[in-house]
Amino acid sequence: MLVQGKHYQTIWLNEKDSSFVSVIDQRALPHELKIIDIKSVDEAAYAIKEMVVRGAPLIGVTAAYGMYLATLEAGPDNCDSYINTAFQKLAATRPTAINLLWALNESKKVIEKTEDLENKRAAALQIANQIKADDIEMCRKIGVHGLEIIKKISGQKNGDTVNILTHCNAGWLACVDWGTATSSIYHAQKAGIKIHVWVDETRPRNQGASLTAFELGEQGINHTLISDNAGGHLMQHGKVDMVIVGSDRVTAAGDVANKIGTYLKALAAKDNNIPFYAAMPASTIDWTIKNGVKEIPIEERNQNEVKYISGKHNGEIKEVLICPENTPASNYGFDVTPSRLISGIITEKGIAEASEAGLKKLYS
Amino acid sequence: MLVQGKHYQTIWLNEKDSSFVSVIDQRALPHELKIIDIKSVDEAAYAIKEMVVRGAPLIGVTAAYGMYLATLEAGPDNCDSYINTAFQKLAATRPTAINLLWALNESKKVIEKTEDLENKRAAALQIANQIKADDIEMCRKIGVHGLEIIKKISGQKNGDTVNILTHCNAGWLACVDWGTATSSIYHAQKAGIKIHVWVDETRPRNQGASLTAFELGEQGINHTLISDNAGGHLMQHGKVDMVIVGSDRVTAAGDVANKIGTYLKALAAKDNNIPFYAAMPASTIDWTIKNGVKEIPIEERNQNEVKYISGKHNGEIKEVLICPENTPASNYGFDVTPSRLISGIITEKGIAEASEAGLKKLYS
């Protein structure tokens, strides 16, 4: 999608030297467009762990390129063990996202079944490129399906502006292009539908304020930033027509793990009869578990993400402390929204009811 | 309550010179204990509008002292019109809090019915002192009633820690002493009950992080700061035993206006069968309206409170921008929690069911 009027993706293989990839450093957004080169598996792990790249789909793509970089580093004698270590290293970076494990497994399978180190390298690169291309196409399809929902609401409102609330960044910056939750929004824009997006700032890391507001602005989408606390009030007053969020893991029963605070918005949507959708590639569905609240492990992150907030002051990025120095804080990264609160699950295959039956129907 | 081990109230008449009052500047907390003198009605209006003082009860007390300062400024010839102008000026500072209007009316009535300017001044001071003293006593009684709820939960848990979630600052810093929501907590501490408080940071102004965390810390109460997004997850996982919040206005039917985001926590509490209480002085009840969502005016504040966050960096208070410069933002200050989500309304009179019948029973 667009940054300063130019088309970008979040990750790309260097055009002249295929031994490394480049990514947009999402920690510098929205204040600076900074490109970082990833030249080793350790740098790939660092980029995922420190959220240089973030968003479940992009984490998966980055991990796949990380496996490719591991094959470049491995020698003919230590290849198997090196690949295993790389797998473990990359898998340990973020525990909640299932795409990460999925992409790592895809890559590992291909590397293992290929003979000869040079061929392994080519195969690892090919699968990483493929996962990336597939992600773009999946996101595009998600948007095509989600567009139908927006179109319908627009029709019900006789073409009046459709107000969409979104939480965190399930945008193209979380993927490679298009995004998951935002893909429907970008497709609605292309279709000439009048839309306006309420952007939850999404504490503690403010991905809504720093990334979603940024990408919607660059794309020319009408939007308004709000505190995470505001959505319920807006819904009570008819100012929200639908909610679309992304997801880091969906259970076989349709429970949705997503950025902390998603569950609160789903409760408010239900209480005000507002449709609540989650959009993600089908690879996000974890068929091995059903009860998301009980079974999905929730990452606990550093408490300083709650105590300190980063932003721009006099042209420089600074962190400010918002509480007493010695205040203890807790920082769960995700919560789980039970399927009973979800109107539908949008994937590249179509829109499924958020239930075991609904998901099975689409994927049988 | 305690600051650095010394007992403070939020507002006091100067001991040597009764022509002005002093307040704790709450904008400097938690990083600095700064005392500001208020010497004119304009300074009182400024202090309320700019949130040097905040919290519905403290706003009322400050407004009453503001009226007293107006009588000091008024001359014998312009007294009535001066008092009327002062009333309008103070009433216009914050539209949502009913205590403000209540205190102004109490003061105006007394001033109007008193003859002679000197006597008016004495009467205005007396009523301000009285409103202050009454507030302290009301808060104490609220805590005594709320303590019973905490005691009961502690008993049900066989003396295990009672986990209480609170939103915003309905603490002594919002009142004169004790607080409303926090009064029960401080009384539980005195009663030797094991408690732990989850403190919502409360964006956009972060009163939870900067004020509630501060006062609980100074008082030695076990507590943990969380993002506003986290409460639902904690409730789903049995980590919250009850919620107590304050209120800026309660309708005759028991709907509760409070800091934006309160409604979301009430929804989550209901969804997880967790008791949700609102605590406030009886003067907060607006008997003239029933449907809070439809009838309570909700203050819209400056969008920069959403776009910028203030905190400490290298020992200085700085504001950082968290989104692109040109991002539009919206900033509703309050929301309304419908009575159906509320387990009880705690006032100095006791605990009422959040309904017209419940409130009438307690106040008949």
Short mmCIF file of N, CA and C in Angstrom, two decimals, chain A residues 30-31 167 198 201-204 206 209-210 213-214 223-230 232-234 236-237 239 260-261 263-265 267-268 271-272 293 298 306-307 309-313 318-325 327-330 332 334-336 338 340, chain B residues 30-31 167 198 201-204 206 209-210 213-214 223-230 232-234 236-237 239 260-261 263-265 267-268 271-272 293 298 306-307 309-313 318-325 327-330 332 334-336 338 340:
data_model
loop_
_atom_site.label_atom_id
_atom_site.label_comp_id
_atom_site.label_asym_id
_atom_site.label_seq_id
_atom_site.Cartn_x
_atom_site.Cartn_y
_atom_site.Cartn_z
N PRO A 30 4.83 6.16 13.62
CA PRO A 30 4.53 6.85 12.36
C PRO A 30 5.48 8.00 12.08
N HIS A 31 6.48 8.18 12.95
CA HIS A 31 7.25 9.42 12.87
C HIS A 31 8.34 9.39 11.81
N HIS A 167 -9.44 -2.31 16.17
CA HIS A 167 -8.57 -2.33 17.35
C HIS A 167 -7.20 -2.82 16.90
N TRP A 198 -13.02 4.38 13.05
CA TRP A 198 -12.62 4.72 14.42
C TRP A 198 -11.40 3.87 14.75
N GLU A 201 -6.55 3.46 19.92
CA GLU A 201 -5.10 3.70 20.01
C GLU A 201 -4.34 2.41 20.35
N THR A 202 -4.97 1.54 21.16
CA THR A 202 -4.43 0.21 21.45
C THR A 202 -3.21 0.23 22.35
N ARG A 203 -3.46 0.66 23.59
CA ARG A 203 -2.43 0.56 24.62
C ARG A 203 -2.20 -0.90 24.96
N PRO A 204 -1.00 -1.32 25.44
CA PRO A 204 0.09 -0.42 25.77
C PRO A 204 1.00 0.01 24.62
N ASN A 206 0.23 0.99 21.54
CA ASN A 206 -0.32 2.03 20.66
C ASN A 206 -0.21 1.74 19.16
N ALA A 209 -2.71 3.90 17.18
CA ALA A 209 -2.31 5.31 17.02
C ALA A 209 -1.12 5.45 16.09
N SER A 210 -0.16 4.53 16.21
CA SER A 210 1.07 4.72 15.46
C SER A 210 1.04 4.04 14.10
N ALA A 213 -3.52 4.41 12.26
CA ALA A 213 -3.79 5.80 11.88
C ALA A 213 -2.84 6.22 10.76
N PHE A 214 -1.59 5.76 10.85
CA PHE A 214 -0.59 6.07 9.82
C PHE A 214 -1.00 5.50 8.46
N HIS A 223 -10.64 8.88 8.90
CA HIS A 223 -10.52 8.13 10.16
C HIS A 223 -10.37 9.08 11.35
N THR A 224 -10.62 8.56 12.54
CA THR A 224 -10.49 9.33 13.78
C THR A 224 -9.87 8.44 14.85
N LEU A 225 -8.84 8.95 15.48
CA LEU A 225 -8.18 8.22 16.57
C LEU A 225 -8.99 8.39 17.86
N ILE A 226 -9.16 7.29 18.60
CA ILE A 226 -9.86 7.35 19.90
C ILE A 226 -9.07 6.58 20.94
N SER A 227 -9.31 6.90 22.20
CA SER A 227 -8.72 6.08 23.27
C SER A 227 -9.45 4.74 23.28
N ASP A 228 -8.79 3.72 23.82
CA ASP A 228 -9.41 2.39 23.87
C ASP A 228 -10.70 2.40 24.69
N ASN A 229 -10.83 3.37 25.56
CA ASN A 229 -12.00 3.46 26.43
C ASN A 229 -13.25 3.97 25.72
N ALA A 230 -13.09 4.55 24.53
CA ALA A 230 -14.19 5.31 23.93
C ALA A 230 -15.20 4.47 23.14
N GLY A 232 -17.16 1.89 23.53
CA GLY A 232 -18.47 1.56 24.09
C GLY A 232 -19.42 2.74 23.99
N HIS A 233 -18.96 3.91 24.36
CA HIS A 233 -19.76 5.13 24.28
C HIS A 233 -20.21 5.39 22.84
N LEU A 234 -19.28 5.27 21.90
CA LEU A 234 -19.62 5.51 20.49
C LEU A 234 -20.69 4.53 20.02
N GLN A 236 -22.94 2.99 21.93
CA GLN A 236 -24.22 3.33 22.57
C GLN A 236 -24.94 4.44 21.82
N HIS A 237 -24.17 5.29 21.14
CA HIS A 237 -24.75 6.45 20.49
C HIS A 237 -24.84 6.31 18.97
N LYS A 239 -22.77 5.49 16.68
CA LYS A 239 -21.70 6.02 15.86
C LYS A 239 -20.79 4.94 15.27
N ILE A 260 -4.92 -7.46 23.35
CA ILE A 260 -5.64 -7.21 24.60
C ILE A 260 -6.64 -6.04 24.41
N GLY A 261 -7.85 -6.25 24.89
CA GLY A 261 -8.89 -5.22 24.78
C GLY A 261 -9.93 -5.53 23.71
N TYR A 263 -11.73 -8.21 23.42
CA TYR A 263 -12.90 -8.80 24.09
C TYR A 263 -13.85 -7.72 24.60
N LEU A 264 -13.31 -6.62 25.14
CA LEU A 264 -14.15 -5.54 25.66
C LEU A 264 -14.98 -4.90 24.53
N LYS A 265 -14.37 -4.75 23.36
CA LYS A 265 -15.08 -4.16 22.23
C LYS A 265 -16.16 -5.11 21.73
N LEU A 267 -17.81 -7.26 23.55
CA LEU A 267 -18.92 -7.18 24.51
C LEU A 267 -19.80 -5.97 24.22
N ALA A 268 -19.16 -4.84 23.95
CA ALA A 268 -19.92 -3.61 23.68
C ALA A 268 -20.69 -3.73 22.37
N ASP A 271 -23.69 -5.84 23.03
CA ASP A 271 -24.66 -5.11 23.86
C ASP A 271 -25.43 -4.08 23.05
N ASN A 272 -24.87 -3.67 21.92
CA ASN A 272 -25.51 -2.64 21.10
C ASN A 272 -25.92 -3.16 19.72
N VAL A 293 -10.35 -19.29 25.72
CA VAL A 293 -10.03 -18.67 27.01
C VAL A 293 -9.18 -19.62 27.85
N ILE A 298 -1.37 -16.95 26.68
CA ILE A 298 -1.34 -15.50 26.50
C ILE A 298 0.01 -14.96 26.94
N VAL A 306 3.76 -0.82 29.86
CA VAL A 306 2.60 -0.16 30.48
C VAL A 306 3.04 1.14 31.18
N LYS A 307 4.19 1.09 31.83
CA LYS A 307 4.64 2.24 32.64
C LYS A 307 5.20 3.39 31.79
N ILE A 309 5.48 5.32 27.88
CA ILE A 309 4.87 5.48 26.56
C ILE A 309 5.85 6.23 25.68
N SER A 310 5.97 5.74 24.46
CA SER A 310 6.92 6.31 23.52
C SER A 310 6.21 7.20 22.52
N GLY A 311 6.83 8.30 22.18
CA GLY A 311 6.25 9.21 21.19
C GLY A 311 7.25 10.27 20.81
N LYS A 312 6.80 11.23 20.00
CA LYS A 312 7.70 12.25 19.48
C LYS A 312 7.61 13.52 20.31
N HIS A 313 8.76 14.02 20.71
CA HIS A 313 8.84 15.29 21.43
C HIS A 313 9.95 16.10 20.80
N LYS A 318 10.90 9.89 22.30
CA LYS A 318 11.23 9.82 23.72
C LYS A 318 10.24 8.91 24.41
N GLU A 319 10.68 8.36 25.55
CA GLU A 319 9.78 7.56 26.38
C GLU A 319 9.47 8.34 27.64
N VAL A 320 8.19 8.43 27.97
CA VAL A 320 7.83 9.12 29.21
C VAL A 320 7.21 8.14 30.20
N LEU A 321 7.52 8.35 31.47
CA LEU A 321 6.97 7.53 32.56
C LEU A 321 5.63 8.12 32.97
N ILE A 322 4.58 7.28 33.02
CA ILE A 322 3.24 7.82 33.30
C ILE A 322 2.74 7.52 34.71
N CYS A 323 3.57 6.89 35.53
CA CYS A 323 3.13 6.51 36.88
C CYS A 323 4.32 6.69 37.82
N PRO A 324 4.11 6.51 39.13
CA PRO A 324 5.27 6.58 40.03
C PRO A 324 6.32 5.54 39.62
N GLU A 325 7.59 5.89 39.82
CA GLU A 325 8.71 5.01 39.43
C GLU A 325 8.53 3.57 39.90
N THR A 327 5.82 1.89 40.83
CA THR A 327 4.52 1.22 40.65
C THR A 327 4.71 -0.10 39.91
N PRO A 328 4.18 -1.21 40.44
CA PRO A 328 4.24 -2.47 39.68
C PRO A 328 3.17 -2.48 38.59
N ALA A 329 3.47 -3.07 37.45
CA ALA A 329 2.49 -3.13 36.36
C ALA A 329 2.44 -4.53 35.78
N SER A 330 1.35 -4.83 35.12
CA SER A 330 1.16 -6.15 34.50
C SER A 330 0.81 -5.92 33.04
N TYR A 332 -0.41 -8.23 29.94
CA TYR A 332 -0.84 -9.33 29.07
C TYR A 332 -1.04 -8.78 27.66
N PHE A 334 -2.58 -10.21 24.93
CA PHE A 334 -3.74 -10.61 24.14
C PHE A 334 -4.91 -10.96 25.06
N ASP A 335 -6.10 -10.98 24.50
CA ASP A 335 -7.20 -11.63 25.21
C ASP A 335 -7.97 -12.47 24.21
N VAL A 336 -8.91 -13.22 24.71
CA VAL A 336 -9.67 -14.13 23.85
C VAL A 336 -11.14 -13.71 23.85
N PRO A 338 -14.78 -14.86 23.08
CA PRO A 338 -15.53 -16.09 22.82
C PRO A 338 -16.38 -15.97 21.56
N ARG A 340 -19.29 -16.67 20.84
CA ARG A 340 -20.68 -16.18 20.98
C ARG A 340 -20.80 -14.67 20.76
N PRO B 30 2.08 12.05 39.29
CA PRO B 30 2.68 11.57 40.54
C PRO B 30 4.13 12.01 40.71
N HIS B 31 4.61 12.84 39.78
CA HIS B 31 6.05 13.07 39.75
C HIS B 31 6.49 14.13 40.75
N HIS B 167 -11.29 1.98 38.05
CA HIS B 167 -11.05 2.73 36.81
C HIS B 167 -10.96 4.21 37.18
N TRP B 198 -6.26 -3.73 41.10
CA TRP B 198 -5.88 -3.55 39.69
C TRP B 198 -6.24 -2.12 39.31
N GLU B 201 -5.12 2.27 33.86
CA GLU B 201 -4.36 3.52 33.67
C GLU B 201 -5.27 4.70 33.33
N THR B 202 -6.37 4.41 32.59
CA THR B 202 -7.42 5.40 32.32
C THR B 202 -6.99 6.50 31.35
N ARG B 203 -6.77 6.06 30.13
CA ARG B 203 -6.53 6.99 29.04
C ARG B 203 -7.81 7.75 28.74
N PRO B 204 -7.77 8.99 28.24
CA PRO B 204 -6.55 9.64 27.77
C PRO B 204 -5.74 10.37 28.84
N ASN B 206 -4.93 9.43 31.91
CA ASN B 206 -4.12 8.56 32.78
C ASN B 206 -4.26 8.84 34.28
N ALA B 209 -3.07 5.79 36.33
CA ALA B 209 -1.62 5.63 36.41
C ALA B 209 -0.98 6.72 37.25
N SER B 210 -1.47 7.95 37.10
CA SER B 210 -0.77 9.05 37.77
C SER B 210 -1.33 9.34 39.16
N ALA B 213 -2.60 5.06 41.26
CA ALA B 213 -1.39 4.30 41.59
C ALA B 213 -0.57 5.07 42.63
N PHE B 214 -0.54 6.40 42.50
CA PHE B 214 0.20 7.24 43.44
C PHE B 214 -0.39 7.14 44.84
N HIS B 223 -0.94 -3.06 44.89
CA HIS B 223 -1.67 -2.74 43.67
C HIS B 223 -0.82 -2.99 42.43
N THR B 224 -1.47 -3.09 41.27
CA THR B 224 -0.79 -3.31 39.99
C THR B 224 -1.44 -2.45 38.93
N LEU B 225 -0.63 -1.72 38.21
CA LEU B 225 -1.11 -0.89 37.11
C LEU B 225 -1.34 -1.75 35.87
N ILE B 226 -2.47 -1.52 35.19
CA ILE B 226 -2.76 -2.25 33.94
C ILE B 226 -3.25 -1.27 32.88
N SER B 227 -3.13 -1.67 31.63
CA SER B 227 -3.73 -0.86 30.56
C SER B 227 -5.24 -1.02 30.65
N ASP B 228 -5.97 -0.05 30.12
CA ASP B 228 -7.44 -0.12 30.16
C ASP B 228 -7.97 -1.34 29.42
N ASN B 229 -7.17 -1.87 28.52
CA ASN B 229 -7.59 -3.02 27.73
C ASN B 229 -7.55 -4.34 28.48
N ALA B 230 -6.88 -4.37 29.65
CA ALA B 230 -6.55 -5.65 30.28
C ALA B 230 -7.65 -6.23 31.16
N GLY B 232 -10.80 -7.07 31.02
CA GLY B 232 -11.64 -8.17 30.56
C GLY B 232 -10.90 -9.50 30.66
N HIS B 233 -9.67 -9.52 30.21
CA HIS B 233 -8.85 -10.73 30.29
C HIS B 233 -8.68 -11.18 31.74
N LEU B 234 -8.38 -10.23 32.63
CA LEU B 234 -8.19 -10.58 34.04
C LEU B 234 -9.47 -11.17 34.63
N GLN B 236 -11.87 -12.74 32.94
CA GLN B 236 -12.08 -14.08 32.37
C GLN B 236 -11.28 -15.14 33.11
N HIS B 237 -10.16 -14.71 33.70
CA HIS B 237 -9.26 -15.67 34.34
C HIS B 237 -9.33 -15.65 35.86
N LYS B 239 -9.16 -13.33 38.04
CA LYS B 239 -8.21 -12.50 38.78
C LYS B 239 -8.84 -11.23 39.34
N ILE B 260 -14.81 7.80 30.83
CA ILE B 260 -14.93 7.00 29.61
C ILE B 260 -14.21 5.65 29.79
N GLY B 261 -14.88 4.57 29.42
CA GLY B 261 -14.32 3.23 29.57
C GLY B 261 -14.94 2.44 30.70
N TYR B 263 -18.06 1.80 31.22
CA TYR B 263 -19.09 0.92 30.64
C TYR B 263 -18.48 -0.40 30.15
N LEU B 264 -17.31 -0.33 29.54
CA LEU B 264 -16.67 -1.54 29.02
C LEU B 264 -16.32 -2.50 30.16
N LYS B 265 -15.86 -1.95 31.29
CA LYS B 265 -15.52 -2.79 32.44
C LYS B 265 -16.77 -3.41 33.07
N LEU B 267 -19.49 -4.18 31.43
CA LEU B 267 -19.90 -5.27 30.54
C LEU B 267 -19.10 -6.54 30.84
N ALA B 268 -17.80 -6.37 31.02
CA ALA B 268 -16.94 -7.52 31.28
C ALA B 268 -17.25 -8.13 32.65
N ASP B 271 -20.37 -10.12 32.26
CA ASP B 271 -20.12 -11.34 31.47
C ASP B 271 -19.41 -12.41 32.29
N ASN B 272 -18.75 -12.00 33.35
CA ASN B 272 -17.99 -12.95 34.17
C ASN B 272 -18.54 -13.07 35.59
N VAL B 293 -27.93 7.20 29.31
CA VAL B 293 -27.31 7.19 27.98
C VAL B 293 -27.92 8.30 27.12
N ILE B 298 -22.45 14.56 27.65
CA ILE B 298 -21.09 14.04 27.78
C ILE B 298 -20.11 15.06 27.22
N VAL B 306 -5.81 13.01 23.47
CA VAL B 306 -5.68 11.67 22.90
C VAL B 306 -4.36 11.55 22.13
N LYS B 307 -4.00 12.60 21.41
CA LYS B 307 -2.83 12.54 20.53
C LYS B 307 -1.50 12.65 21.27
N ILE B 309 0.64 12.35 25.08
CA ILE B 309 0.64 11.79 26.43
C ILE B 309 1.76 12.46 27.21
N SER B 310 1.43 12.80 28.43
CA SER B 310 2.38 13.50 29.27
C SER B 310 2.99 12.54 30.29
N GLY B 311 4.28 12.72 30.56
CA GLY B 311 4.95 11.87 31.54
C GLY B 311 6.34 12.40 31.80
N LYS B 312 7.09 11.65 32.59
CA LYS B 312 8.41 12.12 33.00
C LYS B 312 9.50 11.52 32.12
N HIS B 313 10.39 12.39 31.64
CA HIS B 313 11.53 11.95 30.85
C HIS B 313 12.75 12.69 31.38
N LYS B 318 7.26 15.86 30.10
CA LYS B 318 7.23 16.13 28.67
C LYS B 318 5.96 15.53 28.07
N GLU B 319 5.55 16.09 26.94
CA GLU B 319 4.41 15.54 26.20
C GLU B 319 4.93 14.90 24.94
N VAL B 320 4.51 13.66 24.68
CA VAL B 320 4.95 13.02 23.43
C VAL B 320 3.75 12.77 22.53
N LEU B 321 3.97 12.93 21.23
CA LEU B 321 2.94 12.68 20.21
C LEU B 321 2.95 11.20 19.87
N ILE B 322 1.77 10.55 19.93
CA ILE B 322 1.74 9.09 19.71
C ILE B 322 1.18 8.69 18.35
N CYS B 323 0.86 9.65 17.51
CA CYS B 323 0.26 9.34 16.21
C CYS B 323 0.82 10.32 15.18
N PRO B 324 0.50 10.14 13.89
CA PRO B 324 0.95 11.14 12.93
C PRO B 324 0.41 12.53 13.31
N GLU B 325 1.19 13.56 13.01
CA GLU B 325 0.83 14.95 13.37
C GLU B 325 -0.60 15.30 12.96
N THR B 327 -3.25 13.41 12.29
CA THR B 327 -4.35 12.48 12.58
C THR B 327 -5.45 13.18 13.37
N PRO B 328 -6.70 13.09 12.91
CA PRO B 328 -7.79 13.66 13.71
C PRO B 328 -8.14 12.71 14.86
N ALA B 329 -8.49 13.27 16.02
CA ALA B 329 -8.85 12.43 17.17
C ALA B 329 -10.13 12.95 17.80
N SER B 330 -10.77 12.09 18.55
CA SER B 330 -12.01 12.44 19.23
C SER B 330 -11.84 12.09 20.71
N TYR B 332 -14.23 11.97 23.97
CA TYR B 332 -15.36 12.02 24.91
C TYR B 332 -14.83 11.69 26.30
N PHE B 334 -16.55 10.95 29.21
CA PHE B 334 -17.32 10.05 30.07
C PHE B 334 -18.13 9.08 29.24
N ASP B 335 -18.58 8.02 29.88
CA ASP B 335 -19.63 7.22 29.28
C ASP B 335 -20.63 6.87 30.37
N VAL B 336 -21.72 6.25 29.95
CA VAL B 336 -22.79 5.94 30.90
C VAL B 336 -22.95 4.42 30.98
N PRO B 338 -25.34 1.53 32.04
CA PRO B 338 -26.75 1.32 32.39
C PRO B 338 -26.87 0.54 33.71
N ARG B 340 -28.59 -1.86 34.65
CA ARG B 340 -28.66 -3.33 34.57
C ARG B 340 -27.30 -4.00 34.75
#
